[in-house]
Amino acid sequence: MKFAIAVHGAPHTSQASASAYRFARALLDEGHELYRVFFYRDGVHNGSALAAPPQDEQDLTADWQTLARTHNVDLLVCIAAALRRGILNADEAERYAKPAANLAQGFELGGLGQLVDAAVHVDRLITFGA
Amino acid sequence: MSTLHTVNKSPFNHATLSQCARLCHDQDAIVLLEDGVYGALTSSPCATDLASLLARGVALFALECDLRARGLEARLLPGIQVTDERGFVRLSLEHKTLQSWY
Amino acid sequence: MRRQLLFINRHSPYGESVARDALDAVMTAAAYDQHISLLFLDDGVFQLLVGQAPGSIAQKSLGASLPALPLYEVEDIYVHLGSLQARGLSPEDLILESVTLLDDAAVQALRARQDHILSF
């Protein structure tokens, strides 16, 4: 079966991202397909390459990257939510004349249409709210 | 077609679980996760609501990792089932839609 | 493929961004030609209250945007009656004229018709 996950919470603030990550791992372990993880609202902070959590704490950005690499999962960061919160790729940093780009490797910026596209293509859509 | 509800707020601070219980269909199920697992305590303000859901055949689950993290495993209402993430995934497939109460 | 998508709004309009974020998602889904239903539940019913003037807190009015939904062909707009009553409101207090009021059983029936629920 195909799943999509919507993540609405920032790591280090609420449990939402960590819960979503564990659910993602479990559904892959169960042999299902993860079509897309859509990071919306404060969830976009999962895609920051500049977060530097203490070494003895979970690094969710790195965890998502590993998941994307090993299972070919689409990590989609809502562009409108990301721009508001200062998560930019190189193109957007240039467009808005910002001094840096910080979207982590393995994550992509995209529109809310990608959430709708996921809803159209999957059997189950689950939201992890904060 | 039934719905799997997830609740991640403590009923001691929020009305989330009681409203979820009110709108729960007999064929639905509820998974308590994160701070939602405080709803599974014997002292839960929703204990009566949950007992009547159980009597109507609604299955109630609490996520094991969240219970353990909070030291709650020995304080659960009778009838609450404990599940892990893989069980949570399987539950999500037993119901057509997923509603997140947060 | 056209899917039945139910957006559930449970939060009040200005203290958090969730109501605005839900509206953006609803408008997008409508543009993608999906069958959209919108349910206002719990504090979500406050999104529909007349007389909002959030300029006082430097925010855009959600109450001004919601009446445009039918222009986006979002016409299935539902309000949970119990949530309205619990907050001392009646249908005359709402900015939308064409909402359908649902009791608890009707909310369950609405959910049962959906392919997915988007929870906000």
Coordinates of N, CA, C and O in Angstrom, one line a residue, chain C residues 25-120:
Chain C
A25 N -4.3 25.5 1.7 CA -4.3 24.1 1.2 C -5.7 23.8 0.5 O -5.7 23.1 -0.6
V26 N -6.8 24.3 1.1 CA -8.1 24.1 0.5 C -8.1 24.7 -0.9 O -8.6 24.1 -1.9
M27 N -7.6 26.0 -1.0 CA -7.7 26.7 -2.3 C -6.8 25.9 -3.4 O -7.2 25.8 -4.5
T28 N -5.7 25.4 -2.9 CA -4.8 24.7 -3.9 C -5.5 23.4 -4.3 O -5.6 23.1 -5.5
A29 N -6.1 22.7 -3.4 CA -6.8 21.4 -3.8 C -7.9 21.7 -4.7 O -8.2 20.9 -5.7
A30 N -8.7 22.8 -4.5 CA -9.8 23.1 -5.4 C -9.2 23.4 -6.8 O -9.8 23.0 -7.8
A31 N -8.1 24.1 -6.9 CA -7.5 24.4 -8.2 C -7.1 23.1 -8.9 O -7.0 23.1 -10.1
Y32 N -6.8 22.0 -8.2 CA -6.4 20.8 -8.8 C -7.6 19.9 -9.1 O -7.5 18.7 -9.3
D33 N -8.8 20.5 -9.0 CA -10.0 19.8 -9.4 C -10.3 18.6 -8.6 O -10.7 17.5 -9.1
Q34 N -10.1 18.7 -7.3 CA -10.6 17.6 -6.4 C -11.9 17.9 -5.8 O -12.3 19.1 -5.8
H35 N -12.6 16.9 -5.3 CA -13.9 17.2 -4.7 C -13.6 17.5 -3.2 O -13.3 16.6 -2.4
I36 N -13.8 18.8 -2.9 CA -13.4 19.3 -1.6 C -14.6 19.4 -0.7 O -15.6 20.0 -1.1
S37 N -14.5 19.0 0.5 CA -15.5 19.3 1.6 C -14.7 20.0 2.7 O -13.5 19.6 2.9
L38 N -15.3 20.9 3.4 CA -14.7 21.7 4.4 C -15.6 21.6 5.7 O -16.7 21.9 5.6
L39 N -15.0 21.1 6.8 CA -15.8 21.1 8.0 C -15.1 21.9 9.1 O -13.9 21.8 9.4
F40 N -15.9 22.8 9.7 CA -15.5 23.6 10.8 C -16.0 23.0 12.1 O -17.2 22.8 12.3
L41 N -15.0 22.7 13.0 CA -15.3 21.9 14.2 C -14.6 22.6 15.3 O -13.6 23.2 15.1
D42 N -15.1 22.4 16.6 CA -14.5 22.9 17.8 C -14.2 24.4 17.6 O -15.0 25.1 17.0
D43 N -13.0 24.9 18.0 CA -12.7 26.3 17.8 C -12.6 26.8 16.4 O -12.6 28.0 16.1
G44 N -12.6 25.8 15.5 CA -12.6 26.2 14.0 C -13.8 27.0 13.7 O -13.8 27.8 12.7
V45 N -14.9 26.9 14.4 CA -16.1 27.7 14.0 C -15.9 29.2 14.2 O -16.5 30.0 13.6
F46 N -14.9 29.5 15.1 CA -14.6 30.9 15.3 C -14.0 31.6 14.0 O -14.0 32.8 13.9
Q47 N -13.5 30.7 13.1 CA -13.0 31.3 11.8 C -14.2 31.9 11.0 O -13.9 32.8 10.2
L48 N -15.4 31.5 11.3 CA -16.6 32.0 10.5 C -17.3 33.1 11.2 O -18.3 33.6 10.7
L49 N -16.8 33.6 12.4 CA -17.6 34.6 13.1 C -17.5 36.0 12.4 O -16.5 36.4 11.9
V50 N -18.7 36.6 12.3 CA -18.8 38.0 11.7 C -17.9 39.0 12.5 O -17.7 38.8 13.7
G51 N -17.5 40.0 11.8 CA -16.9 41.2 12.5 C -15.4 41.1 12.8 O -14.9 41.9 13.5
Q52 N -14.8 40.2 12.1 CA -13.3 40.1 12.3 C -12.6 41.3 11.7 O -12.9 41.7 10.6
A53 N -11.6 41.8 12.5 CA -10.9 43.0 12.0 C -9.4 42.8 12.5 O -8.9 43.6 13.3
P54 N -8.7 41.8 11.9 CA -7.4 41.5 12.5 C -6.3 42.5 12.1 O -5.1 42.2 12.4
G55 N -6.7 43.6 11.4 CA -5.7 44.6 11.1 C -5.0 45.1 12.4 O -3.9 45.5 12.5
S56 N -5.8 45.0 13.5 CA -5.3 45.4 14.9 C -4.1 44.6 15.3 O -3.4 45.0 16.2
I57 N -4.0 43.4 14.8 CA -2.8 42.6 15.2 C -2.0 42.3 13.9 O -1.2 41.3 13.9
A58 N -2.1 43.2 12.9 CA -1.2 43.1 11.7 C -1.4 41.7 11.0 O -0.4 41.2 10.5
Q59 N -2.6 41.2 10.9 CA -2.9 40.0 10.2 C -3.9 40.3 9.1 O -4.7 41.2 9.2
K60 N -3.9 39.4 8.1 CA -4.9 39.5 7.0 C -6.2 38.8 7.5 O -6.1 37.8 8.3
S61 N -7.3 39.3 7.1 CA -8.6 38.8 7.5 C -8.9 37.5 6.9 O -9.0 37.4 5.7
L62 N -9.1 36.5 7.7 CA -9.5 35.2 7.2 C -11.0 35.3 6.9 O -11.5 34.7 5.9
G63 N -11.7 36.0 7.7 CA -13.2 36.2 7.4 C -13.5 36.8 6.1 O -14.5 36.6 5.5
A64 N -12.5 37.6 5.6 CA -12.7 38.2 4.3 C -12.4 37.2 3.1 O -13.0 37.3 2.0
S65 N -11.5 36.2 3.4 CA -11.2 35.2 2.4 C -12.2 34.1 2.2 O -12.4 33.6 1.1
L66 N -12.8 33.7 3.4 CA -13.6 32.5 3.3 C -14.9 32.7 2.4 O -15.2 31.7 1.7
P67 N -15.5 33.9 2.4 CA -16.6 34.0 1.5 C -16.3 33.8 0.0 O -17.2 33.5 -0.8
A68 N -15.0 33.8 -0.3 CA -14.6 33.6 -1.7 C -14.5 32.1 -2.1 O -14.4 31.8 -3.3
L69 N -14.7 31.2 -1.1 CA -14.6 29.8 -1.4 C -15.5 29.3 -2.5 O -15.0 28.5 -3.4
P70 N -16.7 29.7 -2.6 CA -17.6 29.2 -3.7 C -17.0 29.6 -5.1 O -17.3 28.9 -6.0
L71 N -16.3 30.7 -5.1 CA -15.7 31.1 -6.4 C -14.6 30.1 -6.8 O -14.3 29.9 -8.0
Y72 N -14.1 29.4 -5.9 CA -13.1 28.4 -6.1 C -13.8 27.0 -6.3 O -13.1 26.0 -6.2
E73 N -15.1 27.0 -6.4 CA -15.9 25.8 -6.4 C -15.8 24.9 -5.2 O -15.9 23.7 -5.3
V74 N -15.5 25.6 -4.1 CA -15.6 24.9 -2.8 C -17.0 25.2 -2.2 O -17.2 26.3 -1.7
E75 N -17.9 24.3 -2.4 CA -19.3 24.6 -2.1 C -19.8 23.7 -0.9 O -20.8 24.1 -0.3
D76 N -19.1 22.7 -0.6 CA -19.5 21.8 0.4 C -18.9 22.2 1.7 O -17.8 21.7 2.1
I77 N -19.5 23.2 2.4 CA -19.0 23.8 3.6 C -19.9 23.4 4.8 O -21.1 23.7 4.7
Y78 N -19.3 22.8 5.8 CA -20.1 22.2 6.9 C -19.6 22.8 8.2 O -18.4 23.1 8.4
V79 N -20.6 23.0 9.1 CA -20.3 23.5 10.5 C -20.9 22.5 11.5 O -22.1 22.1 11.3
H80 N -20.1 22.1 12.4 CA -20.6 21.2 13.5 C -21.5 22.0 14.4 O -21.0 22.9 15.1
L81 N -22.7 21.6 14.5 CA -23.7 22.3 15.3 C -23.3 22.3 16.8 O -23.4 23.4 17.4
G82 N -22.9 21.2 17.3 CA -22.5 21.1 18.7 C -21.4 22.1 19.1 O -21.4 22.7 20.2
S83 N -20.5 22.3 18.2 CA -19.3 23.2 18.4 C -19.9 24.6 18.4 O -19.4 25.5 19.2
L84 N -20.8 25.0 17.5 CA -21.4 26.3 17.5 C -22.1 26.5 18.8 O -21.9 27.6 19.5
Q85 N -23.0 25.6 19.2 CA -23.8 25.8 20.4 C -22.9 25.9 21.7 O -23.2 26.7 22.5
A86 N -21.9 25.1 21.7 CA -21.0 25.2 22.9 C -20.3 26.5 23.1 O -19.9 26.9 24.2
R87 N -20.2 27.3 21.9 CA -19.6 28.6 22.0 C -20.6 29.7 22.0 O -20.2 30.9 21.8
G88 N -21.9 29.4 22.2 CA -22.9 30.4 22.3 C -23.2 31.1 21.0 O -23.6 32.2 20.9
L89 N -22.9 30.4 19.9 CA -23.1 31.0 18.5 C -24.3 30.4 17.8 O -24.7 29.2 18.1
S90 N -24.9 31.1 16.9 CA -25.9 30.6 16.0 C -25.6 30.9 14.6 O -24.7 31.7 14.3
P91 N -26.3 30.2 13.6 CA -25.9 30.4 12.2 C -25.9 31.9 11.8 O -25.2 32.3 10.9
E92 N -26.7 32.7 12.5 CA -26.8 34.2 12.1 C -25.4 34.9 12.4 O -25.2 36.0 11.9
D93 N -24.6 34.3 13.3 CA -23.3 34.9 13.6 C -22.2 34.6 12.6 O -21.1 35.0 12.8
L94 N -22.6 33.8 11.6 CA -21.5 33.4 10.7 C -21.4 34.2 9.4 O -22.5 34.7 8.9
I95 N -20.2 34.4 8.9 CA -20.0 35.2 7.7 C -20.5 34.4 6.4 O -20.8 35.1 5.4
L96 N -20.6 33.1 6.5 CA -21.1 32.4 5.3 C -22.5 32.1 5.4 O -23.0 31.6 6.4
E97 N -23.3 32.3 4.3 CA -24.7 32.1 4.4 C -25.1 30.6 4.0 O -26.1 30.1 4.4
S98 N -24.2 30.0 3.2 CA -24.6 28.7 2.6 C -23.9 27.6 3.3 O -23.4 26.6 2.6
V99 N -23.7 27.6 4.6 CA -23.1 26.5 5.3 C -24.2 25.5 5.6 O -25.4 25.8 5.8
T100 N -23.8 24.2 5.8 CA -24.7 23.2 6.2 C -24.3 22.8 7.6 O -23.2 22.5 7.9
L101 N -25.3 22.8 8.5 CA -25.1 22.5 9.9 C -25.2 21.0 10.1 O -26.1 20.3 9.5
L102 N -24.2 20.4 10.8 CA -24.2 18.9 10.9 C -24.3 18.5 12.4 O -23.5 19.1 13.2
D103 N -25.1 17.6 12.7 CA -25.1 17.0 14.1 C -24.0 16.0 14.1 O -23.3 15.7 13.1
D104 N -23.8 15.3 15.3 CA -22.7 14.4 15.5 C -22.7 13.3 14.4 O -21.7 12.9 13.8
A105 N -23.9 12.7 14.3 CA -24.1 11.6 13.3 C -23.8 12.0 11.9 O -23.2 11.2 11.1
A106 N -24.2 13.2 11.6 CA -23.9 13.7 10.2 C -22.4 13.9 9.9 O -22.0 13.8 8.8
V107 N -21.7 14.3 11.0 CA -20.2 14.4 10.9 C -19.6 13.0 10.6 O -18.8 12.9 9.7
Q108 N -20.1 12.0 11.3 CA -19.6 10.7 11.0 C -20.0 10.2 9.6 O -19.1 9.6 8.9
A109 N -21.1 10.6 9.1 CA -21.6 10.2 7.8 C -20.7 10.9 6.7 O -20.4 10.4 5.7
L110 N -20.4 12.2 7.0 CA -19.6 13.0 6.1 C -18.2 12.3 6.0 O -17.6 12.2 4.9
R111 N -17.6 12.0 7.1 CA -16.3 11.3 7.1 C -16.3 10.0 6.3 O -15.3 9.7 5.6
A112 N -17.4 9.3 6.4 CA -17.5 8.0 5.8 C -17.4 8.1 4.3 O -17.1 7.1 3.6
R113 N -17.7 9.2 3.7 CA -17.8 9.4 2.3 C -16.4 9.8 1.7 O -16.3 9.9 0.5
Q114 N -15.4 10.0 2.5 CA -14.1 10.6 2.1 C -13.1 9.5 1.6 O -13.0 8.4 2.2
D115 N -12.2 9.9 0.7 CA -11.0 9.2 0.5 C -9.9 9.5 1.4 O -9.1 8.7 1.9
H116 N -9.8 10.8 1.8 CA -8.7 11.2 2.7 C -9.3 12.4 3.6 O -10.1 13.2 3.1
I117 N -8.7 12.5 4.8 CA -9.0 13.6 5.6 C -7.7 14.4 5.8 O -6.7 13.8 6.1
L118 N -7.8 15.7 5.6 CA -6.7 16.6 5.9 C -7.0 17.3 7.2 O -7.9 18.1 7.2
S119 N -6.2 17.1 8.2 CA -6.5 17.6 9.5 C -5.8 18.8 9.8 O -4.5 18.9 9.8
F120 N -6.5 19.9 10.1 CA -5.9 21.2 10.5 C -6.4 21.7 11.8 O -7.5 21.3 12.3

